[in-house]
């Protein structure tokens, strides 16, 4: 299958990539799918024309990188391999159990890169992101170490995740930033405040994670009370039952727009993102082969100016109930928020 192509720095990639996180992490008891099923999905994505694969040291505390590296190693020259560090599983306390730790010190960045290279079974990572800016460490220090690793040939290009335009400018002054990865969808439009424009100004791509809003924009998620105990959405205010119910009212007119456009609701969400700019590349994740095929179908959906205007009007940030993250996780990110919105969109 041939997918439309977009540019991320020196790389030509499929216009829709694959976020690999939920093959190992996040939306259910780990692992959410058997290894054999995860392998099949990765190879199906490859056969379908996906060339951009995104993982991180954090996902499954390394298990996702190990999976992606093992399955895709024979096809290494066909893909653009992306990973993230500066937030990983590290032994904490007497028991040494792994816990999520944000650490942007240069020595931690180097440790994370070396560990990722080993798990991925590669000599170089194509695009490497700072997963979170560790605010106790100047961004210049973290990016400076990434640039040294790049000079050593261990990284081909550098990125940042969940940062503001101001932080992006500071980082880009140290070393060229090829991409910013943050949440972006009709449901989460914070990137439109400043980062999208700054990416365009410096020539960086914007890689959109959670482009179907963690299943909200598929129209299939109705009962959030049934989440697995380890589902990360349980800690997200937008998915609290009462708040989510308030957001569900938007889905009826949204479904009508999808019908008008002749596509599924998930495809509508992805097609809207693709229409926002050539420097935007969504990376939906899934464990379901049918959903993978459905997502890729969005690449052929052409939305009229009238449909785009309807979607823009329907999903104005001030009508979204609940912030993206709880207070602790919100303090860990650096993205702009809409001022004066009643619901923390």
PDB file of N, CA, C and O in Angstrom, residues 272-326:
ATOM      1  N   UNK A 272      -8.906  15.814   9.590  1.00  0.00           N
ATOM      2  CA  UNK A 272      -8.872  17.212  10.052  1.00  0.00           C
ATOM      3  C   UNK A 272      -7.442  17.618  10.408  1.00  0.00           C
ATOM      4  O   UNK A 272      -6.978  18.700  10.027  1.00  0.00           O
ATOM      5  N   UNK A 273      -6.732  16.742  11.126  1.00  0.00           N
ATOM      6  CA  UNK A 273      -5.351  17.048  11.485  1.00  0.00           C
ATOM      7  C   UNK A 273      -4.480  17.206  10.248  1.00  0.00           C
ATOM      8  O   UNK A 273      -3.682  18.155  10.150  1.00  0.00           O
ATOM      9  N   UNK A 274      -4.603  16.294   9.302  1.00  0.00           N
ATOM     10  CA  UNK A 274      -3.790  16.362   8.092  1.00  0.00           C
ATOM     11  C   UNK A 274      -4.047  17.657   7.327  1.00  0.00           C
ATOM     12  O   UNK A 274      -3.156  18.174   6.650  1.00  0.00           O
ATOM     13  N   UNK A 275      -5.263  18.179   7.451  1.00  0.00           N
ATOM     14  CA  UNK A 275      -5.628  19.406   6.737  1.00  0.00           C
ATOM     15  C   UNK A 275      -5.103  20.669   7.421  1.00  0.00           C
ATOM     16  O   UNK A 275      -5.176  21.760   6.837  1.00  0.00           O
ATOM     17  N   UNK A 276      -4.559  20.537   8.631  1.00  0.00           N
ATOM     18  CA  UNK A 276      -4.106  21.717   9.367  1.00  0.00           C
ATOM     19  C   UNK A 276      -2.740  22.216   8.926  1.00  0.00           C
ATOM     20  O   UNK A 276      -2.335  23.309   9.303  1.00  0.00           O
ATOM     21  N   UNK A 277      -2.018  21.426   8.153  1.00  0.00           N
ATOM     22  CA  UNK A 277      -0.704  21.867   7.688  1.00  0.00           C
ATOM     23  C   UNK A 277       0.136  20.695   7.243  1.00  0.00           C
ATOM     24  O   UNK A 277       0.034  19.598   7.805  1.00  0.00           O
ATOM     25  N   UNK A 278       0.981  20.936   6.247  1.00  0.00           N
ATOM     26  CA  UNK A 278       1.829  19.866   5.717  1.00  0.00           C
ATOM     27  C   UNK A 278       2.905  19.438   6.709  1.00  0.00           C
ATOM     28  O   UNK A 278       3.512  18.380   6.540  1.00  0.00           O
ATOM     29  N   UNK A 279       3.160  20.257   7.736  1.00  0.00           N
ATOM     30  CA  UNK A 279       4.192  19.894   8.706  1.00  0.00           C
ATOM     31  C   UNK A 279       3.628  19.107   9.877  1.00  0.00           C
ATOM     32  O   UNK A 279       4.344  18.842  10.847  1.00  0.00           O
ATOM     33  N   UNK A 280       2.360  18.693   9.791  1.00  0.00           N
ATOM     34  CA  UNK A 280       1.717  17.936  10.865  1.00  0.00           C
ATOM     35  C   UNK A 280       1.617  16.464  10.476  1.00  0.00           C
ATOM     36  O   UNK A 280       1.135  16.126   9.389  1.00  0.00           O
ATOM     37  N   UNK A 281       2.077  15.579  11.372  1.00  0.00           N
ATOM     38  CA  UNK A 281       2.037  14.137  11.142  1.00  0.00           C
ATOM     39  C   UNK A 281       1.394  13.475  12.358  1.00  0.00           C
ATOM     40  O   UNK A 281       1.986  13.453  13.441  1.00  0.00           O
ATOM     41  N   UNK A 282       0.180  12.947  12.242  1.00  0.00           N
ATOM     42  CA  UNK A 282      -0.445  12.249  13.373  1.00  0.00           C
ATOM     43  C   UNK A 282       0.104  10.837  13.538  1.00  0.00           C
ATOM     44  O   UNK A 282       0.472  10.183  12.549  1.00  0.00           O
ATOM     45  N   UNK A 283       0.153  10.383  14.789  1.00  0.00           N
ATOM     46  CA  UNK A 283       0.635   9.026  15.070  1.00  0.00           C
ATOM     47  C   UNK A 283      -0.381   8.289  15.940  1.00  0.00           C
ATOM     48  O   UNK A 283      -0.137   8.026  17.123  1.00  0.00           O
ATOM     49  N   UNK A 284      -1.538   7.930  15.386  1.00  0.00           N
ATOM     50  CA  UNK A 284      -2.501   7.166  16.180  1.00  0.00           C
ATOM     51  C   UNK A 284      -1.913   5.819  16.583  1.00  0.00           C
ATOM     52  O   UNK A 284      -1.097   5.233  15.860  1.00  0.00           O
ATOM     53  N   UNK A 285      -2.334   5.353  17.740  1.00  0.00           N
ATOM     54  CA  UNK A 285      -1.932   4.030  18.198  1.00  0.00           C
ATOM     55  C   UNK A 285      -3.145   3.128  18.290  1.00  0.00           C
ATOM     56  O   UNK A 285      -4.274   3.601  18.460  1.00  0.00           O
ATOM     57  N   UNK A 286      -2.922   1.842  18.159  1.00  0.00           N
ATOM     58  CA  UNK A 286      -4.013   0.883  18.295  1.00  0.00           C
ATOM     59  C   UNK A 286      -3.446  -0.501  18.540  1.00  0.00           C
ATOM     60  O   UNK A 286      -2.275  -0.768  18.232  1.00  0.00           O
ATOM     61  N   UNK A 287      -4.270  -1.375  19.098  1.00  0.00           N
ATOM     62  CA  UNK A 287      -3.912  -2.794  19.207  1.00  0.00           C
ATOM     63  C   UNK A 287      -4.793  -3.630  18.285  1.00  0.00           C
ATOM     64  O   UNK A 287      -4.678  -4.849  18.263  1.00  0.00           O
ATOM     65  N   UNK A 288      -5.649  -2.962  17.512  1.00  0.00           N
ATOM     66  CA  UNK A 288      -6.665  -3.637  16.706  1.00  0.00           C
ATOM     67  C   UNK A 288      -6.344  -3.496  15.220  1.00  0.00           C
ATOM     68  O   UNK A 288      -6.297  -2.377  14.700  1.00  0.00           O
ATOM     69  N   UNK A 289      -6.112  -4.599  14.512  1.00  0.00           N
ATOM     70  CA  UNK A 289      -5.779  -4.514  13.085  1.00  0.00           C
ATOM     71  C   UNK A 289      -6.845  -3.796  12.257  1.00  0.00           C
ATOM     72  O   UNK A 289      -6.514  -3.072  11.313  1.00  0.00           O
ATOM     73  N   UNK A 290      -8.124  -3.980  12.595  1.00  0.00           N
ATOM     74  CA  UNK A 290      -9.183  -3.295  11.853  1.00  0.00           C
ATOM     75  C   UNK A 290      -9.113  -1.788  12.058  1.00  0.00           C
ATOM     76  O   UNK A 290      -9.337  -1.003  11.128  1.00  0.00           O
ATOM     77  N   UNK A 291      -8.809  -1.376  13.288  1.00  0.00           N
ATOM     78  CA  UNK A 291      -8.688   0.053  13.570  1.00  0.00           C
ATOM     79  C   UNK A 291      -7.472   0.641  12.844  1.00  0.00           C
ATOM     80  O   UNK A 291      -7.517   1.795  12.386  1.00  0.00           O
ATOM     81  N   UNK A 292      -6.398  -0.137  12.738  1.00  0.00           N
ATOM     82  CA  UNK A 292      -5.228   0.328  12.000  1.00  0.00           C
ATOM     83  C   UNK A 292      -5.598   0.626  10.552  1.00  0.00           C
ATOM     84  O   UNK A 292      -5.270   1.693  10.021  1.00  0.00           O
ATOM     85  N   UNK A 293      -6.290  -0.304   9.916  1.00  0.00           N
ATOM     86  CA  UNK A 293      -6.700  -0.097   8.523  1.00  0.00           C
ATOM     87  C   UNK A 293      -7.640   1.094   8.400  1.00  0.00           C
ATOM     88  O   UNK A 293      -7.540   1.890   7.457  1.00  0.00           O
ATOM     89  N   UNK A 294      -8.553   1.228   9.358  1.00  0.00           N
ATOM     90  CA  UNK A 294      -9.475   2.364   9.350  1.00  0.00           C
ATOM     91  C   UNK A 294      -8.714   3.679   9.462  1.00  0.00           C
ATOM     92  O   UNK A 294      -8.976   4.631   8.706  1.00  0.00           O
ATOM     93  N   UNK A 295      -7.754   3.737  10.376  1.00  0.00           N
ATOM     94  CA  UNK A 295      -6.979   4.969  10.559  1.00  0.00           C
ATOM     95  C   UNK A 295      -6.259   5.369   9.274  1.00  0.00           C
ATOM     96  O   UNK A 295      -6.258   6.546   8.885  1.00  0.00           O
ATOM     97  N   UNK A 296      -5.663   4.406   8.609  1.00  0.00           N
ATOM     98  CA  UNK A 296      -4.907   4.716   7.401  1.00  0.00           C
ATOM     99  C   UNK A 296      -5.812   5.167   6.267  1.00  0.00           C
ATOM    100  O   UNK A 296      -5.373   5.906   5.374  1.00  0.00           O
ATOM    101  N   UNK A 297      -7.070   4.771   6.318  1.00  0.00           N
ATOM    102  CA  UNK A 297      -8.023   5.239   5.326  1.00  0.00           C
ATOM    103  C   UNK A 297      -8.231   6.739   5.360  1.00  0.00           C
ATOM    104  O   UNK A 297      -8.672   7.338   4.374  1.00  0.00           O
ATOM    105  N   UNK A 298      -7.868   7.364   6.482  1.00  0.00           N
ATOM    106  CA  UNK A 298      -8.020   8.818   6.596  1.00  0.00           C
ATOM    107  C   UNK A 298      -7.117   9.558   5.627  1.00  0.00           C
ATOM    108  O   UNK A 298      -7.383  10.716   5.270  1.00  0.00           O
ATOM    109  N   UNK A 299      -6.050   8.919   5.180  1.00  0.00           N
ATOM    110  CA  UNK A 299      -5.105   9.579   4.283  1.00  0.00           C
ATOM    111  C   UNK A 299      -5.732   9.928   2.939  1.00  0.00           C
ATOM    112  O   UNK A 299      -5.225  10.796   2.220  1.00  0.00           O
ATOM    113  N   UNK A 300      -6.828   9.269   2.588  1.00  0.00           N
ATOM    114  CA  UNK A 300      -7.490   9.532   1.301  1.00  0.00           C
ATOM    115  C   UNK A 300      -8.733  10.394   1.459  1.00  0.00           C
ATOM    116  O   UNK A 300      -9.408  10.694   0.470  1.00  0.00           O
ATOM    117  N   UNK A 301      -9.056  10.809   2.679  1.00  0.00           N
ATOM    118  CA  UNK A 301     -10.252  11.619   2.923  1.00  0.00           C
ATOM    119  C   UNK A 301      -9.929  13.092   2.683  1.00  0.00           C
ATOM    120  O   UNK A 301      -9.010  13.647   3.302  1.00  0.00           O
ATOM    121  N   UNK A 302     -10.654  13.697   1.790  1.00  0.00           N
ATOM    122  CA  UNK A 302     -10.482  15.123   1.506  1.00  0.00           C
ATOM    123  C   UNK A 302     -11.670  15.891   2.091  1.00  0.00           C
ATOM    124  O   UNK A 302     -12.815  15.632   1.715  1.00  0.00           O
ATOM    125  N   UNK A 303     -11.397  16.783   3.005  1.00  0.00           N
ATOM    126  CA  UNK A 303     -12.460  17.533   3.674  1.00  0.00           C
ATOM    127  C   UNK A 303     -12.649  18.889   2.999  1.00  0.00           C
ATOM    128  O   UNK A 303     -11.684  19.606   2.736  1.00  0.00           O
ATOM    129  N   UNK A 304     -13.893  19.227   2.751  1.00  0.00           N
ATOM    130  CA  UNK A 304     -14.203  20.504   2.117  1.00  0.00           C
ATOM    131  C   UNK A 304     -13.992  21.642   3.111  1.00  0.00           C
ATOM    132  O   UNK A 304     -13.998  21.438   4.334  1.00  0.00           O
ATOM    133  N   UNK A 305     -13.823  22.863   2.614  1.00  0.00           N
ATOM    134  CA  UNK A 305     -13.718  24.020   3.517  1.00  0.00           C
ATOM    135  C   UNK A 305     -14.935  24.137   4.429  1.00  0.00           C
ATOM    136  O   UNK A 305     -14.802  24.564   5.585  1.00  0.00           O
ATOM    137  N   UNK A 306     -16.100  23.762   3.941  1.00  0.00           N
ATOM    138  CA  UNK A 306     -17.314  23.843   4.761  1.00  0.00           C
ATOM    139  C   UNK A 306     -17.247  22.872   5.939  1.00  0.00           C
ATOM    140  O   UNK A 306     -17.598  23.224   7.081  1.00  0.00           O
ATOM    141  N   UNK A 307     -16.782  21.640   5.680  1.00  0.00           N
ATOM    142  CA  UNK A 307     -16.659  20.651   6.759  1.00  0.00           C
ATOM    143  C   UNK A 307     -15.608  21.102   7.765  1.00  0.00           C
ATOM    144  O   UNK A 307     -15.804  20.995   8.990  1.00  0.00           O
ATOM    145  N   UNK A 308     -14.480  21.594   7.294  1.00  0.00           N
ATOM    146  CA  UNK A 308     -13.436  22.077   8.204  1.00  0.00           C
ATOM    147  C   UNK A 308     -13.959  23.208   9.081  1.00  0.00           C
ATOM    148  O   UNK A 308     -13.659  23.264  10.284  1.00  0.00           O
ATOM    149  N   UNK A 309     -14.761  24.096   8.506  1.00  0.00           N
ATOM    150  CA  UNK A 309     -15.331  25.199   9.284  1.00  0.00           C
ATOM    151  C   UNK A 309     -16.315  24.685  10.326  1.00  0.00           C
ATOM    152  O   UNK A 309     -16.365  25.194  11.461  1.00  0.00           O
ATOM    153  N   UNK A 310     -17.112  23.672   9.960  1.00  0.00           N
ATOM    154  CA  UNK A 310     -18.053  23.088  10.916  1.00  0.00           C
ATOM    155  C   UNK A 310     -17.314  22.474  12.106  1.00  0.00           C
ATOM    156  O   UNK A 310     -17.720  22.647  13.268  1.00  0.00           O
ATOM    157  N   UNK A 311     -16.239  21.751  11.826  1.00  0.00           N
ATOM    158  CA  UNK A 311     -15.472  21.112  12.899  1.00  0.00           C
ATOM    159  C   UNK A 311     -14.811  22.156  13.791  1.00  0.00           C
ATOM    160  O   UNK A 311     -14.814  22.026  15.022  1.00  0.00           O
ATOM    161  N   UNK A 312     -14.268  23.183  13.178  1.00  0.00           N
ATOM    162  CA  UNK A 312     -13.629  24.247  13.940  1.00  0.00           C
ATOM    163  C   UNK A 312     -14.625  24.914  14.883  1.00  0.00           C
ATOM    164  O   UNK A 312     -14.314  25.190  16.049  1.00  0.00           O
ATOM    165  N   UNK A 313     -15.822  25.143  14.397  1.00  0.00           N
ATOM    166  CA  UNK A 313     -16.845  25.800  15.223  1.00  0.00           C
ATOM    167  C   UNK A 313     -17.353  24.883  16.330  1.00  0.00           C
ATOM    168  O   UNK A 313     -17.628  25.337  17.458  1.00  0.00           O
ATOM    169  N   UNK A 314     -17.463  23.584  16.033  1.00  0.00           N
ATOM    170  CA  UNK A 314     -18.013  22.644  17.014  1.00  0.00           C
ATOM    171  C   UNK A 314     -17.070  22.434  18.190  1.00  0.00           C
ATOM    172  O   UNK A 314     -17.504  22.368  19.347  1.00  0.00           O
ATOM    173  N   UNK A 315     -15.760  22.351  17.911  1.00  0.00           N
ATOM    174  CA  UNK A 315     -14.799  21.992  18.951  1.00  0.00           C
ATOM    175  C   UNK A 315     -13.956  23.194  19.389  1.00  0.00           C
ATOM    176  O   UNK A 315     -12.741  23.095  19.521  1.00  0.00           O
ATOM    177  N   UNK A 316     -14.599  24.305  19.640  1.00  0.00           N
ATOM    178  CA  UNK A 316     -13.889  25.437  20.221  1.00  0.00           C
ATOM    179  C   UNK A 316     -13.402  25.062  21.634  1.00  0.00           C
ATOM    180  O   UNK A 316     -14.126  24.424  22.395  1.00  0.00           O
ATOM    181  N   UNK A 317     -12.173  25.442  21.989  1.00  0.00           N
ATOM    182  CA  UNK A 317     -11.607  25.006  23.277  1.00  0.00           C
ATOM    183  C   UNK A 317     -12.470  25.329  24.487  1.00  0.00           C
ATOM    184  O   UNK A 317     -12.507  24.557  25.453  1.00  0.00           O
ATOM    185  N   UNK A 318     -13.203  26.439  24.446  1.00  0.00           N
ATOM    186  CA  UNK A 318     -13.965  26.835  25.642  1.00  0.00           C
ATOM    187  C   UNK A 318     -15.164  25.928  25.922  1.00  0.00           C
ATOM    188  O   UNK A 318     -15.744  26.004  27.009  1.00  0.00           O
ATOM    189  N   UNK A 319     -15.545  25.087  24.971  1.00  0.00           N
ATOM    190  CA  UNK A 319     -16.692  24.203  25.215  1.00  0.00           C
ATOM    191  C   UNK A 319     -16.266  22.824  25.704  1.00  0.00           C
ATOM    192  O   UNK A 319     -17.115  21.986  26.033  1.00  0.00           O
ATOM    193  N   UNK A 320     -14.958  22.558  25.750  1.00  0.00           N
ATOM    194  CA  UNK A 320     -14.469  21.257  26.210  1.00  0.00           C
ATOM    195  C   UNK A 320     -14.396  21.261  27.735  1.00  0.00           C
ATOM    196  O   UNK A 320     -13.833  22.170  28.343  1.00  0.00           O
ATOM    197  N   UNK A 321     -14.948  20.238  28.338  1.00  0.00           N
ATOM    198  CA  UNK A 321     -14.966  20.130  29.799  1.00  0.00           C
ATOM    199  C   UNK A 321     -13.762  19.334  30.297  1.00  0.00           C
ATOM    200  O   UNK A 321     -13.496  18.240  29.824  1.00  0.00           O
ATOM    201  N   UNK A 322     -13.051  19.904  31.260  1.00  0.00           N
ATOM    202  CA  UNK A 322     -11.953  19.208  31.922  1.00  0.00           C
ATOM    203  C   UNK A 322     -10.609  19.426  31.263  1.00  0.00           C
ATOM    204  O   UNK A 322     -10.505  19.458  30.038  1.00  0.00           O
ATOM    205  N   UNK A 323      -9.543  19.568  32.073  1.00  0.00           N
ATOM    206  CA  UNK A 323      -8.188  19.667  31.531  1.00  0.00           C
ATOM    207  C   UNK A 323      -7.686  18.313  31.043  1.00  0.00           C
ATOM    208  O   UNK A 323      -8.232  17.262  31.371  1.00  0.00           O
ATOM    209  N   UNK A 324      -6.605  18.352  30.250  1.00  0.00           N
ATOM    210  CA  UNK A 324      -6.045  17.110  29.719  1.00  0.00           C
ATOM    211  C   UNK A 324      -5.481  16.220  30.820  1.00  0.00           C
ATOM    212  O   UNK A 324      -5.583  14.990  30.748  1.00  0.00           O
ATOM    213  N   UNK A 325      -4.806  16.840  31.788  1.00  0.00           N
ATOM    214  CA  UNK A 325      -4.086  16.088  32.815  1.00  0.00           C
ATOM    215  C   UNK A 325      -4.528  16.521  34.208  1.00  0.00           C
ATOM    216  O   UNK A 325      -5.055  17.627  34.391  1.00  0.00           O
ATOM    217  N   UNK A 326      -4.260  15.655  35.188  1.00  0.00           N
ATOM    218  CA  UNK A 326      -4.483  16.052  36.573  1.00  0.00           C
ATOM    219  C   UNK A 326      -3.374  17.019  36.992  1.00  0.00           C
ATOM    220  O   UNK A 326      -2.434  17.285  36.236  1.00  0.00           O
TER     221      UNK A 326
END
